[in-house]
PDB file of C-alpha atoms and ligand atoms in Angstrom:
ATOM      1  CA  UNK A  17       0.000   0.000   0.000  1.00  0.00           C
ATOM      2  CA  UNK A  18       1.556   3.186  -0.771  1.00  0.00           C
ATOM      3  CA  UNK A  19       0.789   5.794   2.397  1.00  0.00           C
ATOM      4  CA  UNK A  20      -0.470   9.104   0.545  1.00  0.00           C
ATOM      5  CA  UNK A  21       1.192  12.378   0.678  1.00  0.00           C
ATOM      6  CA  UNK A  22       0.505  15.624   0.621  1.00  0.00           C
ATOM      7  CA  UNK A  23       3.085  18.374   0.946  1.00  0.00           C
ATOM      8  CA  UNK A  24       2.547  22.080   0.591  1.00  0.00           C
ATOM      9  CA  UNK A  25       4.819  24.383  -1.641  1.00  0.00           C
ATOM     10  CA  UNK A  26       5.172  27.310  -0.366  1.00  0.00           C
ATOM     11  CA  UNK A  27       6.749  29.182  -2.987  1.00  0.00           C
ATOM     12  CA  UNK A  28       8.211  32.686  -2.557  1.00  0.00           C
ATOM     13  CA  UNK A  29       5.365  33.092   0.148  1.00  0.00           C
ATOM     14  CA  UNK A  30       5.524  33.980   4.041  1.00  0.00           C
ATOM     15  CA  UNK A  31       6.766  36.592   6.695  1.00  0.00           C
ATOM     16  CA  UNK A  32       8.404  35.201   9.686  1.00  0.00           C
ATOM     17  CA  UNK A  33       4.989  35.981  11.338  1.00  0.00           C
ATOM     18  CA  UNK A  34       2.424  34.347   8.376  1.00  0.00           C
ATOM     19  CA  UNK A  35       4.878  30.929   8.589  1.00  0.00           C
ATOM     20  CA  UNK A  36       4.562  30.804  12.200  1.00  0.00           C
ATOM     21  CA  UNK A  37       0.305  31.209  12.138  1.00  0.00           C
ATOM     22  CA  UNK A  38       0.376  28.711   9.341  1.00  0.00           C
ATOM     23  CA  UNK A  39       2.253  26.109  11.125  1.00  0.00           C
ATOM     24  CA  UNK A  40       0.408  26.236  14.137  1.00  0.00           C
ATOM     25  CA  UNK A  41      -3.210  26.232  12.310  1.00  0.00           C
ATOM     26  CA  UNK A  42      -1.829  23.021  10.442  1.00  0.00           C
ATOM     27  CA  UNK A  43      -0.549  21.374  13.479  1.00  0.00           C
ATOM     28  CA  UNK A  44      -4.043  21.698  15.321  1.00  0.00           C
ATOM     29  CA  UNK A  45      -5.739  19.749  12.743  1.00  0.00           C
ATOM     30  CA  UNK A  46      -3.528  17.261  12.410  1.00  0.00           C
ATOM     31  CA  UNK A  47      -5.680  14.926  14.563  1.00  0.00           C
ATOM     32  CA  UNK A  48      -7.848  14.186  11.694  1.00  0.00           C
ATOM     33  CA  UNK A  49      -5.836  13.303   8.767  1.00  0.00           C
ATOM     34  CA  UNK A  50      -4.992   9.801  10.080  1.00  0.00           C
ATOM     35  CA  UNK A  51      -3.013   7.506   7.147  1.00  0.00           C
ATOM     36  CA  UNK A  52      -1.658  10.525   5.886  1.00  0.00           C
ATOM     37  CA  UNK A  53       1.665  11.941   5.360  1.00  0.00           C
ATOM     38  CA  UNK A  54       1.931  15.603   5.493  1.00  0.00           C
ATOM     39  CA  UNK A  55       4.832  18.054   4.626  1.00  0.00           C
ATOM     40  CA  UNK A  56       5.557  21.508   4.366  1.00  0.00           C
ATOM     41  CA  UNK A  57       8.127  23.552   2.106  1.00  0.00           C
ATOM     42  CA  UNK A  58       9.011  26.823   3.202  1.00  0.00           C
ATOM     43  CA  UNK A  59      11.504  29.027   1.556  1.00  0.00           C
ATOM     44  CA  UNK A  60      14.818  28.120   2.399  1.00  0.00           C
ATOM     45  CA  UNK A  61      15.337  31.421   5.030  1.00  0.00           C
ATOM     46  CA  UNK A  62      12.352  30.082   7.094  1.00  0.00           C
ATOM     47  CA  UNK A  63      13.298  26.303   6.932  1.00  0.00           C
ATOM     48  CA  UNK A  64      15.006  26.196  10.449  1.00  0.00           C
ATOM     49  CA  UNK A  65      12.375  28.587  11.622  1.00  0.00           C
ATOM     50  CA  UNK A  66       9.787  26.063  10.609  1.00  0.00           C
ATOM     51  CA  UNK A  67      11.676  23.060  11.600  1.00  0.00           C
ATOM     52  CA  UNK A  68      11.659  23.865  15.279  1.00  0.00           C
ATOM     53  CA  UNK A  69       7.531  25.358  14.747  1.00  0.00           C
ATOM     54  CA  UNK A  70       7.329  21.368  13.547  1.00  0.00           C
ATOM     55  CA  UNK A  71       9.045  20.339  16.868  1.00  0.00           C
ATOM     56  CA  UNK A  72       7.248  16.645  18.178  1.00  0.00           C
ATOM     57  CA  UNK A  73       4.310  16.841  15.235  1.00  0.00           C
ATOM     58  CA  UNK A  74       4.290  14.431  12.436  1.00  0.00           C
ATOM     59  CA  UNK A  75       4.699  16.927   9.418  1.00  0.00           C
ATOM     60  CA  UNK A  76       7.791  17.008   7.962  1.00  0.00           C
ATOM     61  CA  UNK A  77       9.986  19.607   6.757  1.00  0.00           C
ATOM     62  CA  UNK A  78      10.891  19.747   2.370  1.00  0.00           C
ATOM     63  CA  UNK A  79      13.017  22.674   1.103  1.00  0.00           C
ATOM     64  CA  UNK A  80      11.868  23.824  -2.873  1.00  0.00           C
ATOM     65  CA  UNK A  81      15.108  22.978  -4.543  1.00  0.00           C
ATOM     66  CA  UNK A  82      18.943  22.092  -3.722  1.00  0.00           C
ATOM     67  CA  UNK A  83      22.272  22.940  -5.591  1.00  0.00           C
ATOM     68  CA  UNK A  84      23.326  19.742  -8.233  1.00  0.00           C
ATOM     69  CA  UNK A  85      26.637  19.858  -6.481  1.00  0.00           C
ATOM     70  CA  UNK A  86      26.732  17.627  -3.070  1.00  0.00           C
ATOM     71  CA  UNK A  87      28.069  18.935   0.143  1.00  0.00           C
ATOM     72  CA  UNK A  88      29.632  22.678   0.217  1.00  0.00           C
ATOM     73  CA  UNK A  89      31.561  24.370  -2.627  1.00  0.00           C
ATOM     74  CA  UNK A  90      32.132  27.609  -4.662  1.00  0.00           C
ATOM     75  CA  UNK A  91      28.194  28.138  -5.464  1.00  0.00           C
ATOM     76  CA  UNK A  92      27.390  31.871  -4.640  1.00  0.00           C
ATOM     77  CA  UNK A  93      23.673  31.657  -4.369  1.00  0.00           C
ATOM     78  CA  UNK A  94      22.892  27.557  -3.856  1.00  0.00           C
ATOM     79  CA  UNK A  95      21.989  25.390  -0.872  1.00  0.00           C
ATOM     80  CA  UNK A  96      23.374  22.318  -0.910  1.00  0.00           C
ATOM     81  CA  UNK A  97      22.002  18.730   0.097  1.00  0.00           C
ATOM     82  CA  UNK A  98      23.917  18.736   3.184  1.00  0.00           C
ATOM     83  CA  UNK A  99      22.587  21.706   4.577  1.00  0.00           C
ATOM     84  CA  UNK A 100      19.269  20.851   3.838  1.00  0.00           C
ATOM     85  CA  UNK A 101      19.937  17.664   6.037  1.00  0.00           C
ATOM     86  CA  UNK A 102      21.629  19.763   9.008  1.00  0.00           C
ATOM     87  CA  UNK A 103      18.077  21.835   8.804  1.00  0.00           C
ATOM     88  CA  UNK A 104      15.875  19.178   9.289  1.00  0.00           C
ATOM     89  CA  UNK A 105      14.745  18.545   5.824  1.00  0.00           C
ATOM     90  CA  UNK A 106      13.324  15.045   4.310  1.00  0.00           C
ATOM     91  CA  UNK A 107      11.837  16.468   1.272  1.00  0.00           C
ATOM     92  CA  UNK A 108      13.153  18.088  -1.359  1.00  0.00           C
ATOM     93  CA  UNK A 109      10.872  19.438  -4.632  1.00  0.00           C
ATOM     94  CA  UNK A 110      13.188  18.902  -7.497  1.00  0.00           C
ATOM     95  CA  UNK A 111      12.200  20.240 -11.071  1.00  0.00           C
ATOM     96  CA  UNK A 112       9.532  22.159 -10.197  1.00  0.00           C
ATOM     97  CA  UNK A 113       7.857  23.726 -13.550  1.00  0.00           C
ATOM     98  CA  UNK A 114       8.845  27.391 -11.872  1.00  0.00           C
ATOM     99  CA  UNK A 115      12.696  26.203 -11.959  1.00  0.00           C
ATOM    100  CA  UNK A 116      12.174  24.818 -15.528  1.00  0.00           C
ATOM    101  CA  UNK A 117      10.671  27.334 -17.030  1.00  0.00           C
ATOM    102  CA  UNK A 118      11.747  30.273 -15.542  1.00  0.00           C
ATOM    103  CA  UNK A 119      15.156  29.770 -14.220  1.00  0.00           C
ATOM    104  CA  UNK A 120      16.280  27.237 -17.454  1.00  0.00           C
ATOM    105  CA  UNK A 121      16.385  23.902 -15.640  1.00  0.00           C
ATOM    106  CA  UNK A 122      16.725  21.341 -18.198  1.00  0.00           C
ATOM    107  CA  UNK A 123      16.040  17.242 -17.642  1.00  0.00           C
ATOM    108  CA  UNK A 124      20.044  16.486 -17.257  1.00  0.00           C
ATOM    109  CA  UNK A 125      19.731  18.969 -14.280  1.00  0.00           C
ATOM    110  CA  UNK A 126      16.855  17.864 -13.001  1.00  0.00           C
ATOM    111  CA  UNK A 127      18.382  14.478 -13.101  1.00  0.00           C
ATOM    112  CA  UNK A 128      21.978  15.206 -11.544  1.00  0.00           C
ATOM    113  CA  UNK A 129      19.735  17.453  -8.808  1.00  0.00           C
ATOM    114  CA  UNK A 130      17.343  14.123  -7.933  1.00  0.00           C
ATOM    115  CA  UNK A 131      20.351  12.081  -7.807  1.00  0.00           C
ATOM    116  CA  UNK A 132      22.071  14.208  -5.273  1.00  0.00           C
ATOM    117  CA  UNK A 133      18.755  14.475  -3.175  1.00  0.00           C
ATOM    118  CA  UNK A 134      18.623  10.845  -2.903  1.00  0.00           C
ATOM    119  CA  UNK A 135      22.564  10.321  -2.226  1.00  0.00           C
ATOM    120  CA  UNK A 136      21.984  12.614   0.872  1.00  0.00           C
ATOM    121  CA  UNK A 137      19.284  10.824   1.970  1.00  0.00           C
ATOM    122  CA  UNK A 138      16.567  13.504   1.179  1.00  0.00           C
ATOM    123  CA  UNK A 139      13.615  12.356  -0.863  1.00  0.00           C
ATOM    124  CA  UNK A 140      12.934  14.037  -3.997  1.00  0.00           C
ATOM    125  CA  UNK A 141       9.811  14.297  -5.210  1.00  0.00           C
ATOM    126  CA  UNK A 142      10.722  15.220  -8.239  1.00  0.00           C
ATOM    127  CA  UNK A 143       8.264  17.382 -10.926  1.00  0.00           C
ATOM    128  CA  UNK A 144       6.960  16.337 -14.750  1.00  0.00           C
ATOM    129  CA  UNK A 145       4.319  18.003 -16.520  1.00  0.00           C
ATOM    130  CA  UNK A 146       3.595  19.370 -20.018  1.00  0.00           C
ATOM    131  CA  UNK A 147       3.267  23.145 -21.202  1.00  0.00           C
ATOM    132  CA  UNK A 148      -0.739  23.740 -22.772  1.00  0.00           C
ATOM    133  CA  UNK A 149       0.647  23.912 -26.048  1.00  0.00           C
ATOM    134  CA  UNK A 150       2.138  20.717 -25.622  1.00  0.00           C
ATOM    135  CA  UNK A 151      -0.832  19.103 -24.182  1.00  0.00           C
ATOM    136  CA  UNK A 152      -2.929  20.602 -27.021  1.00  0.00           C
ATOM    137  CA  UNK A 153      -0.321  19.822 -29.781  1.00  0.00           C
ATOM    138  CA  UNK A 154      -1.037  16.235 -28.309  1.00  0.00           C
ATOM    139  CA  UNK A 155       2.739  15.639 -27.092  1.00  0.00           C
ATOM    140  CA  UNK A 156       2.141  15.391 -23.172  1.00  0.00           C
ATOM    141  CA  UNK A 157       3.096  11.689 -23.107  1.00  0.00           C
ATOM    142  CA  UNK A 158       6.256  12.354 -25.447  1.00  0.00           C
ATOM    143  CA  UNK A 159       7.110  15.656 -23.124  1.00  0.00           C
ATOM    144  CA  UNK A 160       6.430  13.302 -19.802  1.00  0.00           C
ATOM    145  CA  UNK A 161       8.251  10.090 -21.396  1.00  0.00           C
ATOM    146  CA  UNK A 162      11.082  12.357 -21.911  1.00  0.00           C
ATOM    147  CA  UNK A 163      11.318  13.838 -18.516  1.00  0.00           C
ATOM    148  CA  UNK A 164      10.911  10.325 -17.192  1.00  0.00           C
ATOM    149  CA  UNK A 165      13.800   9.049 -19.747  1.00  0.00           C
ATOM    150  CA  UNK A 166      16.207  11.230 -18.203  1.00  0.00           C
ATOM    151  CA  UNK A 167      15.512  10.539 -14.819  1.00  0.00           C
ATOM    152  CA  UNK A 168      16.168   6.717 -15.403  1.00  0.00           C
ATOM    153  CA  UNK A 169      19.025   7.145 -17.942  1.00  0.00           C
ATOM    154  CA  UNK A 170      21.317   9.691 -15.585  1.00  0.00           C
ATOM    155  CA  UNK A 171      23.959   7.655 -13.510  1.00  0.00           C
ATOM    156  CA  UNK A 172      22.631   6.607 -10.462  1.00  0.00           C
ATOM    157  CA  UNK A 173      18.727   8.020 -11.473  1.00  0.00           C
ATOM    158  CA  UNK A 174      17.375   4.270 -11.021  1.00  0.00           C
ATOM    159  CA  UNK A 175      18.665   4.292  -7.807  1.00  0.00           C
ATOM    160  CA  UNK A 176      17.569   7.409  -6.529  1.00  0.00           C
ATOM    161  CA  UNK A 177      13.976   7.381  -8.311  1.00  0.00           C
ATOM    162  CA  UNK A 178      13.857   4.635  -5.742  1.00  0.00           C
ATOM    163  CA  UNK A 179      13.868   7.023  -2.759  1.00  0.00           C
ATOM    164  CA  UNK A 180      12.160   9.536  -4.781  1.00  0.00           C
ATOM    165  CA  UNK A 181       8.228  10.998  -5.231  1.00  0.00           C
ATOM    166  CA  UNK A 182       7.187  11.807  -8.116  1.00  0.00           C
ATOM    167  CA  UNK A 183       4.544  15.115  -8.740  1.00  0.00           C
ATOM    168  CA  UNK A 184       2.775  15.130 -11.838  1.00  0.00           C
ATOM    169  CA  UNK A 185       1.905  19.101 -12.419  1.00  0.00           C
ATOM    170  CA  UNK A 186       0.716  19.854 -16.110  1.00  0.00           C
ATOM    171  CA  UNK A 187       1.573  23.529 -16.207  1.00  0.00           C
ATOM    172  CA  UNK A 188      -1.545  24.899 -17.488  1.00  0.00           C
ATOM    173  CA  UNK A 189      -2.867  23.899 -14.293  1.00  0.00           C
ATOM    174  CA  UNK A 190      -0.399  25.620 -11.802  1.00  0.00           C
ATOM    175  CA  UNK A 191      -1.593  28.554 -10.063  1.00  0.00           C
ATOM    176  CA  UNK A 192      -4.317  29.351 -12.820  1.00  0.00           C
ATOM    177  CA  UNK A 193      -7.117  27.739 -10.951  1.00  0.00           C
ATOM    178  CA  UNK A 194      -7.843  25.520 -14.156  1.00  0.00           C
ATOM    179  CA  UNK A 195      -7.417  21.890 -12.359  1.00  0.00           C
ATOM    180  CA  UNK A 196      -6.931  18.670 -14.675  1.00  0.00           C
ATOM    181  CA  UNK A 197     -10.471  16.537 -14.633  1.00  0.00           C
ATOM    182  CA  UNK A 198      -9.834  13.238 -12.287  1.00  0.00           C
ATOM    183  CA  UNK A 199      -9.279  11.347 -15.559  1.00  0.00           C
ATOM    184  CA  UNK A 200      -7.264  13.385 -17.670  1.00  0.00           C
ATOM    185  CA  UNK A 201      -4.395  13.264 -14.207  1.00  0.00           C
ATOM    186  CA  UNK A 202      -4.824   9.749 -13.745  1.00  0.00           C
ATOM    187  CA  UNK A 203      -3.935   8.946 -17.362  1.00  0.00           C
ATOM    188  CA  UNK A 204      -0.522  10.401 -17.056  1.00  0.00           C
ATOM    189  CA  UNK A 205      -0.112   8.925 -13.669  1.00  0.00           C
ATOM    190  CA  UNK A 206      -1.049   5.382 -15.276  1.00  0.00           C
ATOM    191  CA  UNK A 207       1.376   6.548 -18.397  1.00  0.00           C
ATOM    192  CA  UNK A 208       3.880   7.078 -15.842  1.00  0.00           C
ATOM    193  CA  UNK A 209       3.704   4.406 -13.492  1.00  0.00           C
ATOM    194  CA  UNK A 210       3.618   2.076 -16.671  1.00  0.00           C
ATOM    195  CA  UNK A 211       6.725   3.959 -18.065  1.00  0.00           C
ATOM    196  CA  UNK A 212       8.951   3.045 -14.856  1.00  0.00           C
ATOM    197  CA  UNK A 213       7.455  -0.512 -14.841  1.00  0.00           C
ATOM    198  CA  UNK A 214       9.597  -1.189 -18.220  1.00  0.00           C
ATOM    199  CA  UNK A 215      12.139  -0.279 -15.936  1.00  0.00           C
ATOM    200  CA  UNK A 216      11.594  -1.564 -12.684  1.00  0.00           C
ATOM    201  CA  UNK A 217       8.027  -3.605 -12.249  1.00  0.00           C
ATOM    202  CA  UNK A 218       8.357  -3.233  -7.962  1.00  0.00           C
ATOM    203  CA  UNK A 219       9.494   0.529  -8.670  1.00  0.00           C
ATOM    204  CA  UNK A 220       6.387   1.103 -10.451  1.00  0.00           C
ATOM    205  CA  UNK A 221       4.352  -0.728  -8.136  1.00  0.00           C
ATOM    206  CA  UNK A 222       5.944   0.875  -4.706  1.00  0.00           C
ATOM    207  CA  UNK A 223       6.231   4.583  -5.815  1.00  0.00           C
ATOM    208  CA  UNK A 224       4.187   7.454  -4.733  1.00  0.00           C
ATOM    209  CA  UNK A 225       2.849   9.879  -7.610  1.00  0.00           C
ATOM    210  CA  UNK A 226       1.260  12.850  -7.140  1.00  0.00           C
ATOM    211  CA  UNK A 227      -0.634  15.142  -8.521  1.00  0.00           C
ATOM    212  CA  UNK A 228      -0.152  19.165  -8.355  1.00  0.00           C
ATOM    213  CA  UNK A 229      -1.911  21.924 -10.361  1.00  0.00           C
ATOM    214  CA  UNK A 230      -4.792  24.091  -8.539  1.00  0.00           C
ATOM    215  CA  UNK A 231      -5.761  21.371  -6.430  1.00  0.00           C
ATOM    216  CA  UNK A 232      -8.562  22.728  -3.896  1.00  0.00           C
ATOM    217  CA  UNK A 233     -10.765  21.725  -1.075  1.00  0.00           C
ATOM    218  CA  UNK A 234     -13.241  21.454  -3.490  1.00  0.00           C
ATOM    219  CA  UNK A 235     -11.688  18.629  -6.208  1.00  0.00           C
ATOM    220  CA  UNK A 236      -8.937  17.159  -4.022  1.00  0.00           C
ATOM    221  CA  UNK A 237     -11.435  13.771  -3.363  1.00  0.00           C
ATOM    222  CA  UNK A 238     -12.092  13.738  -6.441  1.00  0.00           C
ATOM    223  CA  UNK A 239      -8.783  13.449  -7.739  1.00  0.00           C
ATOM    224  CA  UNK A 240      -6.806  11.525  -5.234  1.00  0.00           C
ATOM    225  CA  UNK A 241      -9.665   9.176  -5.802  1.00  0.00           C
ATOM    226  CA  UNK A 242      -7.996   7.821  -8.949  1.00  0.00           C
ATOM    227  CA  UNK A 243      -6.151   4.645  -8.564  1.00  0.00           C
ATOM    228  CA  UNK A 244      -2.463   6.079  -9.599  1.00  0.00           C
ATOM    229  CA  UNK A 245      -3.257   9.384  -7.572  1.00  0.00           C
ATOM    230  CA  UNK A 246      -1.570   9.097  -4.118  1.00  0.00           C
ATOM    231  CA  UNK A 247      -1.682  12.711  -3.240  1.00  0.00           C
ATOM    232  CA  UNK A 248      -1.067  15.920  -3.922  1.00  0.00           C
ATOM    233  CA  UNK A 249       1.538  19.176  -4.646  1.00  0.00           C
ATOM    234  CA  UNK A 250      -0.371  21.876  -3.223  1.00  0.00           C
ATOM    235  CA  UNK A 251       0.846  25.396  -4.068  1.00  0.00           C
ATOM    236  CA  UNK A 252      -1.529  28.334  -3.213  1.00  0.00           C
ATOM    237  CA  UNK A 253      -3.888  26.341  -0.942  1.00  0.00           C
ATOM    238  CA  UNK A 254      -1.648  25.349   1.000  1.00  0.00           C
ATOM    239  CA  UNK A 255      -1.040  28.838   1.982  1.00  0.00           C
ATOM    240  CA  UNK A 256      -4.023  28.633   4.187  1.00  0.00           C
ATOM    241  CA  UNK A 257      -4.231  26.100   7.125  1.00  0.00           C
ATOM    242  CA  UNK A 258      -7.971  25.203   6.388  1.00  0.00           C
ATOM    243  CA  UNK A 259      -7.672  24.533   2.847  1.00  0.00           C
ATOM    244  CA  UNK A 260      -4.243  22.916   3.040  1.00  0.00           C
ATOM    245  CA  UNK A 261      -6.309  20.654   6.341  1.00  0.00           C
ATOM    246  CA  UNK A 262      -8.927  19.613   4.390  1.00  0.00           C
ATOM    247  CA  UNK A 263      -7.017  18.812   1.082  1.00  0.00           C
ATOM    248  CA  UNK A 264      -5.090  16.415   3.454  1.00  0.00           C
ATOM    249  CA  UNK A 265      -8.316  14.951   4.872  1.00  0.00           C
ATOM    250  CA  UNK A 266      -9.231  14.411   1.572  1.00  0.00           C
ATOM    251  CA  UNK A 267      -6.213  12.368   0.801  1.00  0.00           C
ATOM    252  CA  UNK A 268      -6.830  10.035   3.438  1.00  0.00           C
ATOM    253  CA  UNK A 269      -6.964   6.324   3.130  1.00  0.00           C
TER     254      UNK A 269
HETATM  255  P1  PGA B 321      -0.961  25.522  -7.291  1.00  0.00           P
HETATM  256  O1  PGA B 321       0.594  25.144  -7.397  1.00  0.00           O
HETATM  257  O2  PGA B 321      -1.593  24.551  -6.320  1.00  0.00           O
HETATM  258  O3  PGA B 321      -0.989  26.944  -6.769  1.00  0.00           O
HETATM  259  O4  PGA B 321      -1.542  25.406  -8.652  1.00  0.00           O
HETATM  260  C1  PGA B 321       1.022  23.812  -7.398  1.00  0.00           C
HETATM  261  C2  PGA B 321       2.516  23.766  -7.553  1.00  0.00           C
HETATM  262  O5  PGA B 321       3.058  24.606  -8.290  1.00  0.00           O
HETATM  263  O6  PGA B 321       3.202  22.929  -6.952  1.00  0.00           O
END
């Protein structure tokens, strides 16, 4: 059985007052979201701010990205795995369509980046999803497929897509409110799952896809009600306790 997850992706979002309200609100309901893992990713200048906030609760810390270069080096600007570690992270979002798109991110360095993660220990949940005109043009599987192929071809990718999550966010769908129906998500999670069974049948089987792209109080059931679906990405509603609460209730087994 694979235990569903939800994290929450902060983004470029928070004061050191906001992060502190939102971690409480979260931890008081997390009574009722049994069978359910939960995590939270701040931006990295709140993460050890939020990491003792998450003292003795069950929600675990994630940081939004990490440098492709392990340990410490000459990288004005990066974080590196083993700082993440040192701050209580065991998530780390990897590939996100934000780093892809606007900062230039291509698959190789989404690969090295995943690999890395995993090395350290972290888990990557690592991001795939298709631009609209690539969903219209009728090239989200290819787009996917080749995401995916890069993953599994980099050194040591096998390996550490075995520690890894993945988070299925078709870009049309981030932030603009316009959700993917149940079914159009759950055939690119069964595409996807299929895809890494050619590779590894009890990889396939064991890991944990979700989906992200305006996912709301209001279509979460819905959606992690698909067979491949076993959570969620949650960007801007998990800005808000309540929401971000009842998106994981939602997700439960
Ligand atoms: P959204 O973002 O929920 O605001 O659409 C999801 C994500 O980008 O991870």
């Amino acid at each position: 059985m694979r235990r569903p997850l939800v994290a929450g992706n902060w983004k470029m979002h928070g004061t050191k007052a906001s992060v502190r309200a939102l971690v409480e609100g979260i931890r008081q309901g997390m009574g009722e979201v049994a069978g359910v893992e939960v995590a939270v990713c701040p931006p990295f200048v709140y993460l050890e701010r939020v990491s003792t906030l998450l003292a003795d609760s069950d929600i675990a810390l994630g940081a939004q990205n990490l440098c492709q270069v392990p340990q410490a080096g000459a990288y004005t600007g990066e974080i590196s795995d083993a700082m993440l570690l040192e701050f209580g992270c065991r998530y780390v979002i990897i590939g996100h369509s934000e780093r892809r798109n606007v900062y230039g991110e291509d698959d190789a360095l989404v690969a090295q980046k995943c690999v890395v993660a995993a090395r350290a220990g972290l888990t990557p949940i690592v991001c795939v999803g298709e631009l609209l005109e690539e969903r219209e043009a009728g090239h989200t599987e290819q787009v996917v497929g080749r995401q995916l192929a890069a993953l599994l071809e980099a050194e040591g990718g096998l390996e550490a897509l075995r520690r890894a999550v993945i988070a299925y966010e078709p870009v049309w769908a981030i932030g603009t409110g316009r959700t993917a129906t149940p079914q159009q998500a759950q055939e690119v999670h069964a595409f996807i799952r299929t895809r890494l069974g050619e590779h590894d049948e009890q990889l396939a089987r064991d890991i944990r896809i979700l989906y992200g792209g305006s996912v709301k109080p209001g279509n979460a059931a819905d959606l992690f009600g698909m067979a491949d679906i076993d959570g969620g990405l949650i960007g801007g509603a998990s800005l808000d306790a309540g929401d971000f609460l009842a998106i994981c209730r939602a997700a439960r087994p």
